[in-house]
Amino acid sequence: MATDILAEITGMLVKIVGDEYLLAKEVTMKTTFNEDLALESIEFVALAELLHHRYGADVDLMGFLAEKDMDAILAMSVGELVTHIGRITHTSLARAAAGSSPASAG
């Protein structure tokens, strides 16, 4: 699952910063948004929008960032975002499965 999310985030980053930039660097779980990718705040906004369209409102990048201090935001890796998305989507799938199970007779 994490590799699928990593591939999707990499695709989103290609849309945002351009493939000619990312072709020079492999995006891994350890890749940092600030130091390695040099993402600007407007690019974070674009990423947040793409994540929202792909995963829904539960994956709130700006809310996720708001929980961090500035040093943590600057050091954040792609892997942290992948883990966050995996946790959110897993919880959403579990909720959906629980909601769709037949009601017990009783």
mmCIF file of N, CA, C and O in Angstrom:
data_model
loop_
_atom_site.group_PDB
_atom_site.id
_atom_site.type_symbol
_atom_site.label_atom_id
_atom_site.label_comp_id
_atom_site.label_asym_id
_atom_site.label_seq_id
_atom_site.Cartn_x
_atom_site.Cartn_y
_atom_site.Cartn_z
ATOM 1 N N MET A 1 0.825 -1.198 0.000
ATOM 2 C CA MET A 1 0.000 0.000 0.000
ATOM 3 C C MET A 1 0.867 1.257 0.000
ATOM 4 O O MET A 1 0.597 2.194 -0.721
ATOM 5 N N ALA A 2 1.920 1.257 0.836
ATOM 6 C CA ALA A 2 2.785 2.437 0.922
ATOM 7 C C ALA A 2 3.455 2.728 -0.415
ATOM 8 O O ALA A 2 3.582 3.894 -0.801
ATOM 9 N N THR A 3 3.841 1.668 -1.147
ATOM 10 C CA THR A 3 4.489 1.908 -2.436
ATOM 11 C C THR A 3 3.512 2.513 -3.440
ATOM 12 O O THR A 3 3.901 3.330 -4.257
ATOM 13 N N ASP A 4 2.249 2.127 -3.344
ATOM 14 C CA ASP A 4 1.231 2.715 -4.222
ATOM 15 C C ASP A 4 1.031 4.192 -3.899
ATOM 16 O O ASP A 4 0.944 5.027 -4.807
ATOM 17 N N ILE A 5 0.961 4.508 -2.606
ATOM 18 C CA ILE A 5 0.780 5.903 -2.196
ATOM 19 C C ILE A 5 2.004 6.714 -2.591
ATOM 20 O O ILE A 5 1.876 7.829 -3.105
ATOM 21 N N LEU A 6 3.205 6.155 -2.388
ATOM 22 C CA LEU A 6 4.442 6.851 -2.780
ATOM 23 C C LEU A 6 4.433 7.145 -4.281
ATOM 24 O O LEU A 6 4.770 8.252 -4.706
ATOM 25 N N ALA A 7 4.012 6.174 -5.082
ATOM 26 C CA ALA A 7 3.952 6.368 -6.537
ATOM 27 C C ALA A 7 2.948 7.462 -6.898
ATOM 28 O O ALA A 7 3.207 8.284 -7.786
ATOM 29 N N GLU A 8 1.807 7.488 -6.199
ATOM 30 C CA GLU A 8 0.806 8.520 -6.479
ATOM 31 C C GLU A 8 1.306 9.906 -6.090
ATOM 32 O O GLU A 8 1.114 10.873 -6.826
ATOM 33 N N ILE A 9 1.969 10.006 -4.934
ATOM 34 C CA ILE A 9 2.518 11.298 -4.514
ATOM 35 C C ILE A 9 3.601 11.741 -5.482
ATOM 36 O O ILE A 9 3.670 12.922 -5.849
ATOM 37 N N THR A 10 4.435 10.810 -5.929
ATOM 38 C CA THR A 10 5.468 11.149 -6.912
ATOM 39 C C THR A 10 4.822 11.701 -8.177
ATOM 40 O O THR A 10 5.270 12.710 -8.730
ATOM 41 N N GLY A 11 3.748 11.070 -8.630
ATOM 42 C CA GLY A 11 3.022 11.559 -9.805
ATOM 43 C C GLY A 11 2.469 12.960 -9.594
ATOM 44 O O GLY A 11 2.519 13.803 -10.495
ATOM 45 N N MET A 12 1.951 13.203 -8.399
ATOM 46 C CA MET A 12 1.432 14.541 -8.075
ATOM 47 C C MET A 12 2.555 15.566 -8.073
ATOM 48 O O MET A 12 2.393 16.684 -8.587
ATOM 49 N N LEU A 13 3.701 15.191 -7.517
ATOM 50 C CA LEU A 13 4.847 16.111 -7.491
ATOM 51 C C LEU A 13 5.343 16.420 -8.898
ATOM 52 O O LEU A 13 5.734 17.551 -9.184
ATOM 53 N N VAL A 14 5.291 15.417 -9.788
ATOM 54 C CA VAL A 14 5.674 15.652 -11.185
ATOM 55 C C VAL A 14 4.754 16.701 -11.809
ATOM 56 O O VAL A 14 5.202 17.603 -12.509
ATOM 57 N N LYS A 15 3.443 16.595 -11.514
ATOM 58 C CA LYS A 15 2.498 17.583 -12.035
ATOM 59 C C LYS A 15 2.803 18.980 -11.497
ATOM 60 O O LYS A 15 2.634 19.969 -12.204
ATOM 61 N N ILE A 16 3.234 19.046 -10.240
ATOM 62 C CA ILE A 16 3.444 20.335 -9.583
ATOM 63 C C ILE A 16 4.768 20.978 -9.977
ATOM 64 O O ILE A 16 4.805 22.148 -10.345
ATOM 65 N N VAL A 17 5.863 20.226 -9.880
ATOM 66 C CA VAL A 17 7.187 20.828 -10.117
ATOM 67 C C VAL A 17 7.756 20.509 -11.491
ATOM 68 O O VAL A 17 8.751 21.121 -11.895
ATOM 69 N N GLY A 18 7.162 19.573 -12.198
ATOM 70 C CA GLY A 18 7.627 19.235 -13.534
ATOM 71 C C GLY A 18 8.524 18.011 -13.527
ATOM 72 O O GLY A 18 9.320 17.820 -12.612
ATOM 73 N N ASP A 19 8.373 17.189 -14.539
ATOM 74 C CA ASP A 19 9.124 15.941 -14.566
ATOM 75 C C ASP A 19 10.606 16.143 -14.824
ATOM 76 O O ASP A 19 11.423 15.354 -14.399
ATOM 77 N N GLU A 20 10.995 17.223 -15.494
ATOM 78 C CA GLU A 20 12.415 17.432 -15.749
ATOM 79 C C GLU A 20 13.191 17.626 -14.448
ATOM 80 O O GLU A 20 14.334 17.221 -14.323
ATOM 81 N N TYR A 21 12.551 18.188 -13.437
ATOM 82 C CA TYR A 21 13.199 18.359 -12.132
ATOM 83 C C TYR A 21 13.254 17.029 -11.385
ATOM 84 O O TYR A 21 14.288 16.655 -10.856
ATOM 85 N N LEU A 22 12.144 16.309 -11.369
ATOM 86 C CA LEU A 22 12.096 15.070 -10.597
ATOM 87 C C LEU A 22 12.829 13.922 -11.269
ATOM 88 O O LEU A 22 13.219 12.972 -10.601
ATOM 89 N N LEU A 23 13.042 13.990 -12.573
ATOM 90 C CA LEU A 23 13.789 12.931 -13.237
ATOM 91 C C LEU A 23 15.225 12.879 -12.727
ATOM 92 O O LEU A 23 15.857 11.840 -12.732
ATOM 93 N N ALA A 24 15.735 14.016 -12.275
ATOM 94 C CA ALA A 24 17.099 14.064 -11.754
ATOM 95 C C ALA A 24 17.181 13.474 -10.349
ATOM 96 O O ALA A 24 18.261 13.147 -9.875
ATOM 97 N N LYS A 25 16.057 13.347 -9.680
ATOM 98 C CA LYS A 25 16.031 12.836 -8.299
ATOM 99 C C LYS A 25 14.986 11.736 -8.190
ATOM 100 O O LYS A 25 13.895 11.863 -8.711
ATOM 101 N N GLU A 26 15.338 10.689 -7.488
ATOM 102 C CA GLU A 26 14.361 9.647 -7.192
ATOM 103 C C GLU A 26 13.635 10.046 -5.913
ATOM 104 O O GLU A 26 14.255 10.416 -4.922
ATOM 105 N N VAL A 27 12.323 10.009 -5.953
ATOM 106 C CA VAL A 27 11.534 10.318 -4.765
ATOM 107 C C VAL A 27 11.381 9.022 -3.974
ATOM 108 O O VAL A 27 10.871 8.033 -4.487
ATOM 109 N N THR A 28 11.862 9.054 -2.731
ATOM 110 C CA THR A 28 11.778 7.893 -1.848
ATOM 111 C C THR A 28 11.058 8.306 -0.568
ATOM 112 O O THR A 28 10.703 9.477 -0.398
ATOM 113 N N MET A 29 10.896 7.370 0.336
ATOM 114 C CA MET A 29 10.267 7.662 1.617
ATOM 115 C C MET A 29 11.106 8.652 2.427
ATOM 116 O O MET A 29 10.582 9.376 3.250
ATOM 117 N N LYS A 30 12.417 8.695 2.170
ATOM 118 C CA LYS A 30 13.315 9.582 2.918
ATOM 119 C C LYS A 30 13.477 10.959 2.281
ATOM 120 O O LYS A 30 14.067 11.853 2.874
ATOM 121 N N THR A 31 12.953 11.143 1.077
ATOM 122 C CA THR A 31 13.046 12.433 0.394
ATOM 123 C C THR A 31 12.322 13.496 1.210
ATOM 124 O O THR A 31 11.185 13.283 1.634
ATOM 125 N N THR A 32 12.991 14.629 1.428
ATOM 126 C CA THR A 32 12.348 15.713 2.182
ATOM 127 C C THR A 32 11.754 16.730 1.224
ATOM 128 O O THR A 32 12.291 16.970 0.148
ATOM 129 N N PHE A 33 10.629 17.298 1.653
ATOM 130 C CA PHE A 33 9.957 18.291 0.810
ATOM 131 C C PHE A 33 10.757 19.575 0.717
ATOM 132 O O PHE A 33 10.797 20.208 -0.331
ATOM 133 N N ASN A 34 11.403 19.966 1.797
ATOM 134 C CA ASN A 34 12.122 21.236 1.811
ATOM 135 C C ASN A 34 13.522 21.111 1.219
ATOM 136 O O ASN A 34 13.824 21.723 0.203
ATOM 137 N N GLU A 35 14.358 20.291 1.824
ATOM 138 C CA GLU A 35 15.753 20.227 1.396
ATOM 139 C C GLU A 35 15.938 19.540 0.048
ATOM 140 O O GLU A 35 16.630 20.042 -0.823
ATOM 141 N N ASP A 36 15.299 18.376 -0.133
ATOM 142 C CA ASP A 36 15.502 17.617 -1.368
ATOM 143 C C ASP A 36 14.688 18.152 -2.549
ATOM 144 O O ASP A 36 15.184 18.232 -3.667
ATOM 145 N N LEU A 37 13.430 18.487 -2.298
ATOM 146 C CA LEU A 37 12.545 18.914 -3.388
ATOM 147 C C LEU A 37 12.407 20.430 -3.489
ATOM 148 O O LEU A 37 11.920 20.932 -4.500
ATOM 149 N N ALA A 38 12.784 21.142 -2.426
ATOM 150 C CA ALA A 38 12.690 22.609 -2.383
ATOM 151 C C ALA A 38 11.283 23.100 -2.744
ATOM 152 O O ALA A 38 11.112 24.051 -3.496
ATOM 153 N N LEU A 39 10.279 22.430 -2.174
ATOM 154 C CA LEU A 39 8.890 22.820 -2.449
ATOM 155 C C LEU A 39 8.580 24.177 -1.825
ATOM 156 O O LEU A 39 8.911 24.425 -0.678
ATOM 157 N N GLU A 40 7.975 25.031 -2.588
ATOM 158 C CA GLU A 40 7.526 26.345 -2.116
ATOM 159 C C GLU A 40 6.140 26.188 -1.502
ATOM 160 O O GLU A 40 5.439 25.213 -1.752
ATOM 161 N N SER A 41 5.721 27.169 -0.727
ATOM 162 C CA SER A 41 4.410 27.071 -0.068
ATOM 163 C C SER A 41 3.276 26.949 -1.075
ATOM 164 O O SER A 41 2.321 26.203 -0.838
ATOM 165 N N ILE A 42 3.360 27.623 -2.202
ATOM 166 C CA ILE A 42 2.301 27.527 -3.218
ATOM 167 C C ILE A 42 2.242 26.105 -3.784
ATOM 168 O O ILE A 42 1.170 25.601 -4.123
ATOM 169 N N GLU A 43 3.398 25.432 -3.827
ATOM 170 C CA GLU A 43 3.420 24.052 -4.312
ATOM 171 C C GLU A 43 2.814 23.101 -3.272
ATOM 172 O O GLU A 43 2.174 22.111 -3.637
ATOM 173 N N PHE A 44 2.978 23.414 -1.990
ATOM 174 C CA PHE A 44 2.298 22.641 -0.947
ATOM 175 C C PHE A 44 0.787 22.788 -1.084
ATOM 176 O O PHE A 44 0.043 21.829 -0.915
ATOM 177 N N VAL A 45 0.332 23.985 -1.407
ATOM 178 C CA VAL A 45 -1.103 24.214 -1.603
ATOM 179 C C VAL A 45 -1.598 23.378 -2.785
ATOM 180 O O VAL A 45 -2.648 22.743 -2.712
ATOM 181 N N ALA A 46 -0.830 23.365 -3.866
ATOM 182 C CA ALA A 46 -1.200 22.559 -5.036
ATOM 183 C C ALA A 46 -1.222 21.073 -4.684
ATOM 184 O O ALA A 46 -2.122 20.340 -5.099
ATOM 185 N N LEU A 47 -0.240 20.629 -3.895
ATOM 186 C CA LEU A 47 -0.206 19.228 -3.463
ATOM 187 C C LEU A 47 -1.422 18.912 -2.590
ATOM 188 O O LEU A 47 -2.057 17.871 -2.751
ATOM 189 N N ALA A 48 -1.761 19.832 -1.700
ATOM 190 C CA ALA A 48 -2.932 19.638 -0.832
ATOM 191 C C ALA A 48 -4.197 19.465 -1.668
ATOM 192 O O ALA A 48 -5.036 18.606 -1.372
ATOM 193 N N GLU A 49 -4.319 20.250 -2.719
ATOM 194 C CA GLU A 49 -5.495 20.156 -3.591
ATOM 195 C C GLU A 49 -5.543 18.814 -4.318
ATOM 196 O O GLU A 49 -6.593 18.165 -4.383
ATOM 197 N N LEU A 50 -4.405 18.386 -4.838
ATOM 198 C CA LEU A 50 -4.356 17.091 -5.531
ATOM 199 C C LEU A 50 -4.657 15.940 -4.570
ATOM 200 O O LEU A 50 -5.367 14.994 -4.933
ATOM 201 N N LEU A 51 -4.119 16.014 -3.351
ATOM 202 C CA LEU A 51 -4.398 14.983 -2.353
ATOM 203 C C LEU A 51 -5.880 14.947 -2.011
ATOM 204 O O LEU A 51 -6.472 13.871 -1.869
ATOM 205 N N HIS A 52 -6.487 16.122 -1.885
ATOM 206 C CA HIS A 52 -7.915 16.218 -1.575
ATOM 207 C C HIS A 52 -8.749 15.565 -2.678
ATOM 208 O O HIS A 52 -9.682 14.807 -2.403
ATOM 209 N N HIS A 53 -8.386 15.847 -3.936
ATOM 210 C CA HIS A 53 -9.128 15.260 -5.066
ATOM 211 C C HIS A 53 -8.960 13.748 -5.108
ATOM 212 O O HIS A 53 -9.897 13.025 -5.427
ATOM 213 N N ARG A 54 -7.777 13.265 -4.780
ATOM 214 C CA ARG A 54 -7.503 11.828 -4.866
ATOM 215 C C ARG A 54 -8.066 11.051 -3.671
ATOM 216 O O ARG A 54 -8.656 9.988 -3.818
ATOM 217 N N TYR A 55 -7.856 11.583 -2.470
ATOM 218 C CA TYR A 55 -8.175 10.821 -1.264
ATOM 219 C C TYR A 55 -9.369 11.347 -0.481
ATOM 220 O O TYR A 55 -9.797 10.727 0.489
ATOM 221 N N GLY A 56 -9.890 12.510 -0.851
ATOM 222 C CA GLY A 56 -11.031 13.067 -0.142
ATOM 223 C C GLY A 56 -10.614 13.989 0.991
ATOM 224 O O GLY A 56 -9.431 14.189 1.260
ATOM 225 N N ALA A 57 -11.602 14.514 1.657
ATOM 226 C CA ALA A 57 -11.390 15.535 2.687
ATOM 227 C C ALA A 57 -10.660 14.998 3.914
ATOM 228 O O ALA A 57 -10.061 15.774 4.658
ATOM 229 N N ASP A 58 -10.693 13.685 4.135
ATOM 230 C CA ASP A 58 -10.021 13.131 5.313
ATOM 231 C C ASP A 58 -8.510 13.341 5.266
ATOM 232 O O ASP A 58 -7.870 13.472 6.301
ATOM 233 N N VAL A 59 -7.943 13.356 4.074
ATOM 234 C CA VAL A 59 -6.510 13.608 3.937
ATOM 235 C C VAL A 59 -6.338 15.116 3.766
ATOM 236 O O VAL A 59 -6.382 15.651 2.675
ATOM 237 N N ASP A 60 -6.146 15.778 4.889
ATOM 238 C CA ASP A 60 -6.055 17.240 4.943
ATOM 239 C C ASP A 60 -4.601 17.629 5.178
ATOM 240 O O ASP A 60 -4.137 17.663 6.322
ATOM 241 N N LEU A 61 -3.863 17.910 4.102
ATOM 242 C CA LEU A 61 -2.447 18.230 4.219
ATOM 243 C C LEU A 61 -2.222 19.468 5.080
ATOM 244 O O LEU A 61 -1.344 19.477 5.931
ATOM 245 N N MET A 62 -3.023 20.484 4.895
ATOM 246 C CA MET A 62 -2.825 21.706 5.672
ATOM 247 C C MET A 62 -3.099 21.452 7.161
ATOM 248 O O MET A 62 -2.389 21.963 8.020
ATOM 249 N N GLY A 63 -4.087 20.644 7.465
ATOM 250 C CA GLY A 63 -4.349 20.275 8.851
ATOM 251 C C GLY A 63 -3.212 19.451 9.436
ATOM 252 O O GLY A 63 -2.817 19.639 10.589
ATOM 253 N N PHE A 64 -2.661 18.549 8.623
ATOM 254 C CA PHE A 64 -1.525 17.721 9.033
ATOM 255 C C PHE A 64 -0.317 18.607 9.335
ATOM 256 O O PHE A 64 0.362 18.428 10.342
ATOM 257 N N LEU A 65 -0.064 19.584 8.468
ATOM 258 C CA LEU A 65 1.061 20.500 8.680
ATOM 259 C C LEU A 65 0.839 21.402 9.886
ATOM 260 O O LEU A 65 1.781 21.741 10.598
ATOM 261 N N ALA A 66 -0.410 21.774 10.130
ATOM 262 C CA ALA A 66 -0.727 22.665 11.248
ATOM 263 C C ALA A 66 -0.396 22.027 12.596
ATOM 264 O O ALA A 66 -0.168 22.747 13.578
ATOM 265 N N GLU A 67 -0.345 20.704 12.641
ATOM 266 C CA GLU A 67 -0.015 20.001 13.882
ATOM 267 C C GLU A 67 1.481 19.983 14.160
ATOM 268 O O GLU A 67 1.907 19.553 15.227
ATOM 269 N N LYS A 68 2.289 20.452 13.203
ATOM 270 C CA LYS A 68 3.748 20.399 13.325
ATOM 271 C C LYS A 68 4.321 21.788 13.587
ATOM 272 O O LYS A 68 3.743 22.778 13.163
ATOM 273 N N ASP A 69 5.485 21.826 14.248
ATOM 274 C CA ASP A 69 6.161 23.111 14.380
ATOM 275 C C ASP A 69 6.992 23.343 13.115
ATOM 276 O O ASP A 69 7.112 22.461 12.264
ATOM 277 N N MET A 70 7.561 24.525 12.996
ATOM 278 C CA MET A 70 8.264 24.903 11.757
ATOM 279 C C MET A 70 9.421 23.954 11.448
ATOM 280 O O MET A 70 9.610 23.555 10.301
ATOM 281 N N ASP A 71 10.192 23.558 12.455
ATOM 282 C CA ASP A 71 11.312 22.646 12.222
ATOM 283 C C ASP A 71 10.828 21.303 11.692
ATOM 284 O O ASP A 71 11.444 20.725 10.792
ATOM 285 N N ALA A 72 9.722 20.812 12.236
ATOM 286 C CA ALA A 72 9.177 19.539 11.778
ATOM 287 C C ALA A 72 8.654 19.635 10.349
ATOM 288 O O ALA A 72 8.802 18.700 9.561
ATOM 289 N N ILE A 73 8.062 20.775 10.006
ATOM 290 C CA ILE A 73 7.583 20.978 8.633
ATOM 291 C C ILE A 73 8.760 21.007 7.669
ATOM 292 O O ILE A 73 8.744 20.367 6.618
ATOM 293 N N LEU A 74 9.801 21.728 8.038
ATOM 294 C CA LEU A 74 10.978 21.833 7.162
ATOM 295 C C LEU A 74 11.680 20.496 6.996
ATOM 296 O O LEU A 74 12.275 20.241 5.946
ATOM 297 N N ALA A 75 11.620 19.635 8.002
ATOM 298 C CA ALA A 75 12.301 18.335 7.942
ATOM 299 C C ALA A 75 11.397 17.216 7.433
ATOM 300 O O ALA A 75 11.850 16.087 7.265
ATOM 301 N N MET A 76 10.128 17.516 7.163
ATOM 302 C CA MET A 76 9.170 16.475 6.804
ATOM 303 C C MET A 76 9.581 15.733 5.536
ATOM 304 O O MET A 76 9.946 16.327 4.533
ATOM 305 N N SER A 77 9.464 14.407 5.627
ATOM 306 C CA SER A 77 9.801 13.561 4.480
ATOM 307 C C SER A 77 8.534 13.122 3.752
ATOM 308 O O SER A 77 7.432 13.187 4.298
ATOM 309 N N VAL A 78 8.726 12.677 2.542
ATOM 310 C CA VAL A 78 7.616 12.120 1.767
ATOM 311 C C VAL A 78 7.047 10.917 2.518
ATOM 312 O O VAL A 78 5.833 10.715 2.548
ATOM 313 N N GLY A 79 7.914 10.158 3.173
ATOM 314 C CA GLY A 79 7.474 8.990 3.926
ATOM 315 C C GLY A 79 6.496 9.332 5.039
ATOM 316 O O GLY A 79 5.567 8.571 5.299
ATOM 317 N N GLU A 80 6.702 10.475 5.703
ATOM 318 C CA GLU A 80 5.761 10.892 6.743
ATOM 319 C C GLU A 80 4.374 11.127 6.157
ATOM 320 O O GLU A 80 3.365 10.758 6.752
ATOM 321 N N LEU A 81 4.329 11.750 4.981
ATOM 322 C CA LEU A 81 3.052 11.997 4.323
ATOM 323 C C LEU A 81 2.423 10.687 3.859
ATOM 324 O O LEU A 81 1.224 10.470 4.022
ATOM 325 N N VAL A 82 3.239 9.787 3.316
ATOM 326 C CA VAL A 82 2.745 8.476 2.883
ATOM 327 C C VAL A 82 2.129 7.730 4.077
ATOM 328 O O VAL A 82 1.036 7.175 3.977
ATOM 329 N N THR A 83 2.825 7.746 5.214
ATOM 330 C CA THR A 83 2.329 7.084 6.421
ATOM 331 C C THR A 83 1.013 7.707 6.880
ATOM 332 O O THR A 83 0.066 6.994 7.235
ATOM 333 N N HIS A 84 0.955 9.028 6.857
ATOM 334 C CA HIS A 84 -0.265 9.744 7.251
ATOM 335 C C HIS A 84 -1.434 9.344 6.340
ATOM 336 O O HIS A 84 -2.516 9.005 6.816
ATOM 337 N N ILE A 85 -1.205 9.356 5.045
ATOM 338 C CA ILE A 85 -2.264 8.996 4.094
ATOM 339 C C ILE A 85 -2.674 7.540 4.292
ATOM 340 O O ILE A 85 -3.864 7.220 4.293
ATOM 341 N N GLY A 86 -1.701 6.654 4.487
ATOM 342 C CA GLY A 86 -2.006 5.248 4.716
ATOM 343 C C GLY A 86 -2.863 5.046 5.948
ATOM 344 O O GLY A 86 -3.820 4.276 5.939
ATOM 345 N N ARG A 87 -2.540 5.762 7.016
ATOM 346 C CA ARG A 87 -3.305 5.666 8.264
ATOM 347 C C ARG A 87 -4.729 6.182 8.059
ATOM 348 O O ARG A 87 -5.690 5.546 8.472
ATOM 349 N N ILE A 88 -4.866 7.323 7.384
ATOM 350 C CA ILE A 88 -6.188 7.918 7.152
ATOM 351 C C ILE A 88 -7.031 7.015 6.250
ATOM 352 O O ILE A 88 -8.195 6.751 6.542
ATOM 353 N N THR A 89 -6.446 6.564 5.158
ATOM 354 C CA THR A 89 -7.222 5.751 4.219
ATOM 355 C C THR A 89 -7.567 4.401 4.838
ATOM 356 O O THR A 89 -8.644 3.876 4.599
ATOM 357 N N HIS A 90 -6.678 3.839 5.652
ATOM 358 C CA HIS A 90 -6.971 2.578 6.333
ATOM 359 C C HIS A 90 -8.154 2.756 7.285
ATOM 360 O O HIS A 90 -9.069 1.933 7.308
ATOM 361 N N THR A 91 -8.146 3.841 8.033
ATOM 362 C CA THR A 91 -9.243 4.133 8.961
ATOM 363 C C THR A 91 -10.541 4.338 8.193
ATOM 364 O O THR A 91 -11.591 3.836 8.584
ATOM 365 N N SER A 92 -10.477 5.064 7.074
ATOM 366 C CA SER A 92 -11.674 5.308 6.263
ATOM 367 C C SER A 92 -12.229 4.010 5.693
ATOM 368 O O SER A 92 -13.442 3.792 5.686
ATOM 369 N N LEU A 93 -11.343 3.130 5.234
ATOM 370 C CA LEU A 93 -11.790 1.844 4.693
ATOM 371 C C LEU A 93 -12.409 0.983 5.794
ATOM 372 O O LEU A 93 -13.422 0.323 5.570
ATOM 373 N N ALA A 94 -11.818 1.014 6.986
ATOM 374 C CA ALA A 94 -12.357 0.231 8.101
ATOM 375 C C ALA A 94 -13.749 0.741 8.489
ATOM 376 O O ALA A 94 -14.657 -0.043 8.751
ATOM 377 N N ARG A 95 -13.890 2.088 8.495
ATOM 378 C CA ARG A 95 -15.197 2.676 8.813
ATOM 379 C C ARG A 95 -16.228 2.288 7.767
ATOM 380 O O ARG A 95 -17.364 1.948 8.085
ATOM 381 N N ALA A 96 -15.835 2.341 6.504
ATOM 382 C CA ALA A 96 -16.757 1.998 5.418
ATOM 383 C C ALA A 96 -17.160 0.527 5.504
ATOM 384 O O ALA A 96 -18.327 0.183 5.318
ATOM 385 N N ALA A 97 -16.196 -0.327 5.799
ATOM 386 C CA ALA A 97 -16.494 -1.753 5.913
ATOM 387 C C ALA A 97 -17.434 -2.018 7.088
ATOM 388 O O ALA A 97 -18.359 -2.826 6.990
ATOM 389 N N ALA A 98 -17.208 -1.344 8.192
ATOM 390 C CA ALA A 98 -18.065 -1.526 9.366
ATOM 391 C C ALA A 98 -19.479 -1.018 9.081
ATOM 392 O O ALA A 98 -20.449 -1.620 9.519
ATOM 393 N N GLY A 99 -19.578 0.060 8.337
ATOM 394 C CA GLY A 99 -20.878 0.619 8.004
ATOM 395 C C GLY A 99 -21.654 -0.200 7.011
ATOM 396 O O GLY A 99 -22.879 -0.196 6.991
ATOM 397 N N SER A 100 -20.946 -0.977 6.170
ATOM 398 C CA SER A 100 -21.634 -1.755 5.142
ATOM 399 C C SER A 100 -21.928 -3.186 5.583
ATOM 400 O O SER A 100 -22.569 -3.924 4.864
ATOM 401 N N SER A 101 -21.432 -3.570 6.769
ATOM 402 C CA SER A 101 -21.730 -4.930 7.222
ATOM 403 C C SER A 101 -23.183 -5.047 7.627
ATOM 404 O O SER A 101 -23.772 -4.102 8.126
ATOM 405 N N PRO A 102 -23.772 -6.205 7.415
ATOM 406 C CA PRO A 102 -25.193 -6.350 7.763
ATOM 407 C C PRO A 102 -25.413 -6.207 9.266
ATOM 408 O O PRO A 102 -24.579 -6.615 10.057
ATOM 409 N N ALA A 103 -26.510 -5.637 9.612
ATOM 410 C CA ALA A 103 -26.857 -5.451 11.020
ATOM 411 C C ALA A 103 -27.123 -6.823 11.639
ATOM 412 O O ALA A 103 -27.729 -7.688 11.021
ATOM 413 N N SER A 104 -26.646 -6.988 12.837
ATOM 414 C CA SER A 104 -26.859 -8.282 13.492
ATOM 415 C C SER A 104 -28.317 -8.404 13.931
ATOM 416 O O SER A 104 -28.926 -7.431 14.365
ATOM 417 N N ALA A 105 -28.814 -9.580 13.793
ATOM 418 C CA ALA A 105 -30.201 -9.821 14.207
ATOM 419 C C ALA A 105 -30.246 -9.886 15.723
ATOM 420 O O ALA A 105 -29.386 -10.461 16.352
ATOM 421 N N GLY A 106 -31.226 -9.301 16.304
ATOM 422 C CA GLY A 106 -31.186 -9.403 17.728
ATOM 423 C C GLY A 106 -32.367 -8.911 18.345
ATOM 424 O O GLY A 106 -33.035 -8.902 19.140
#
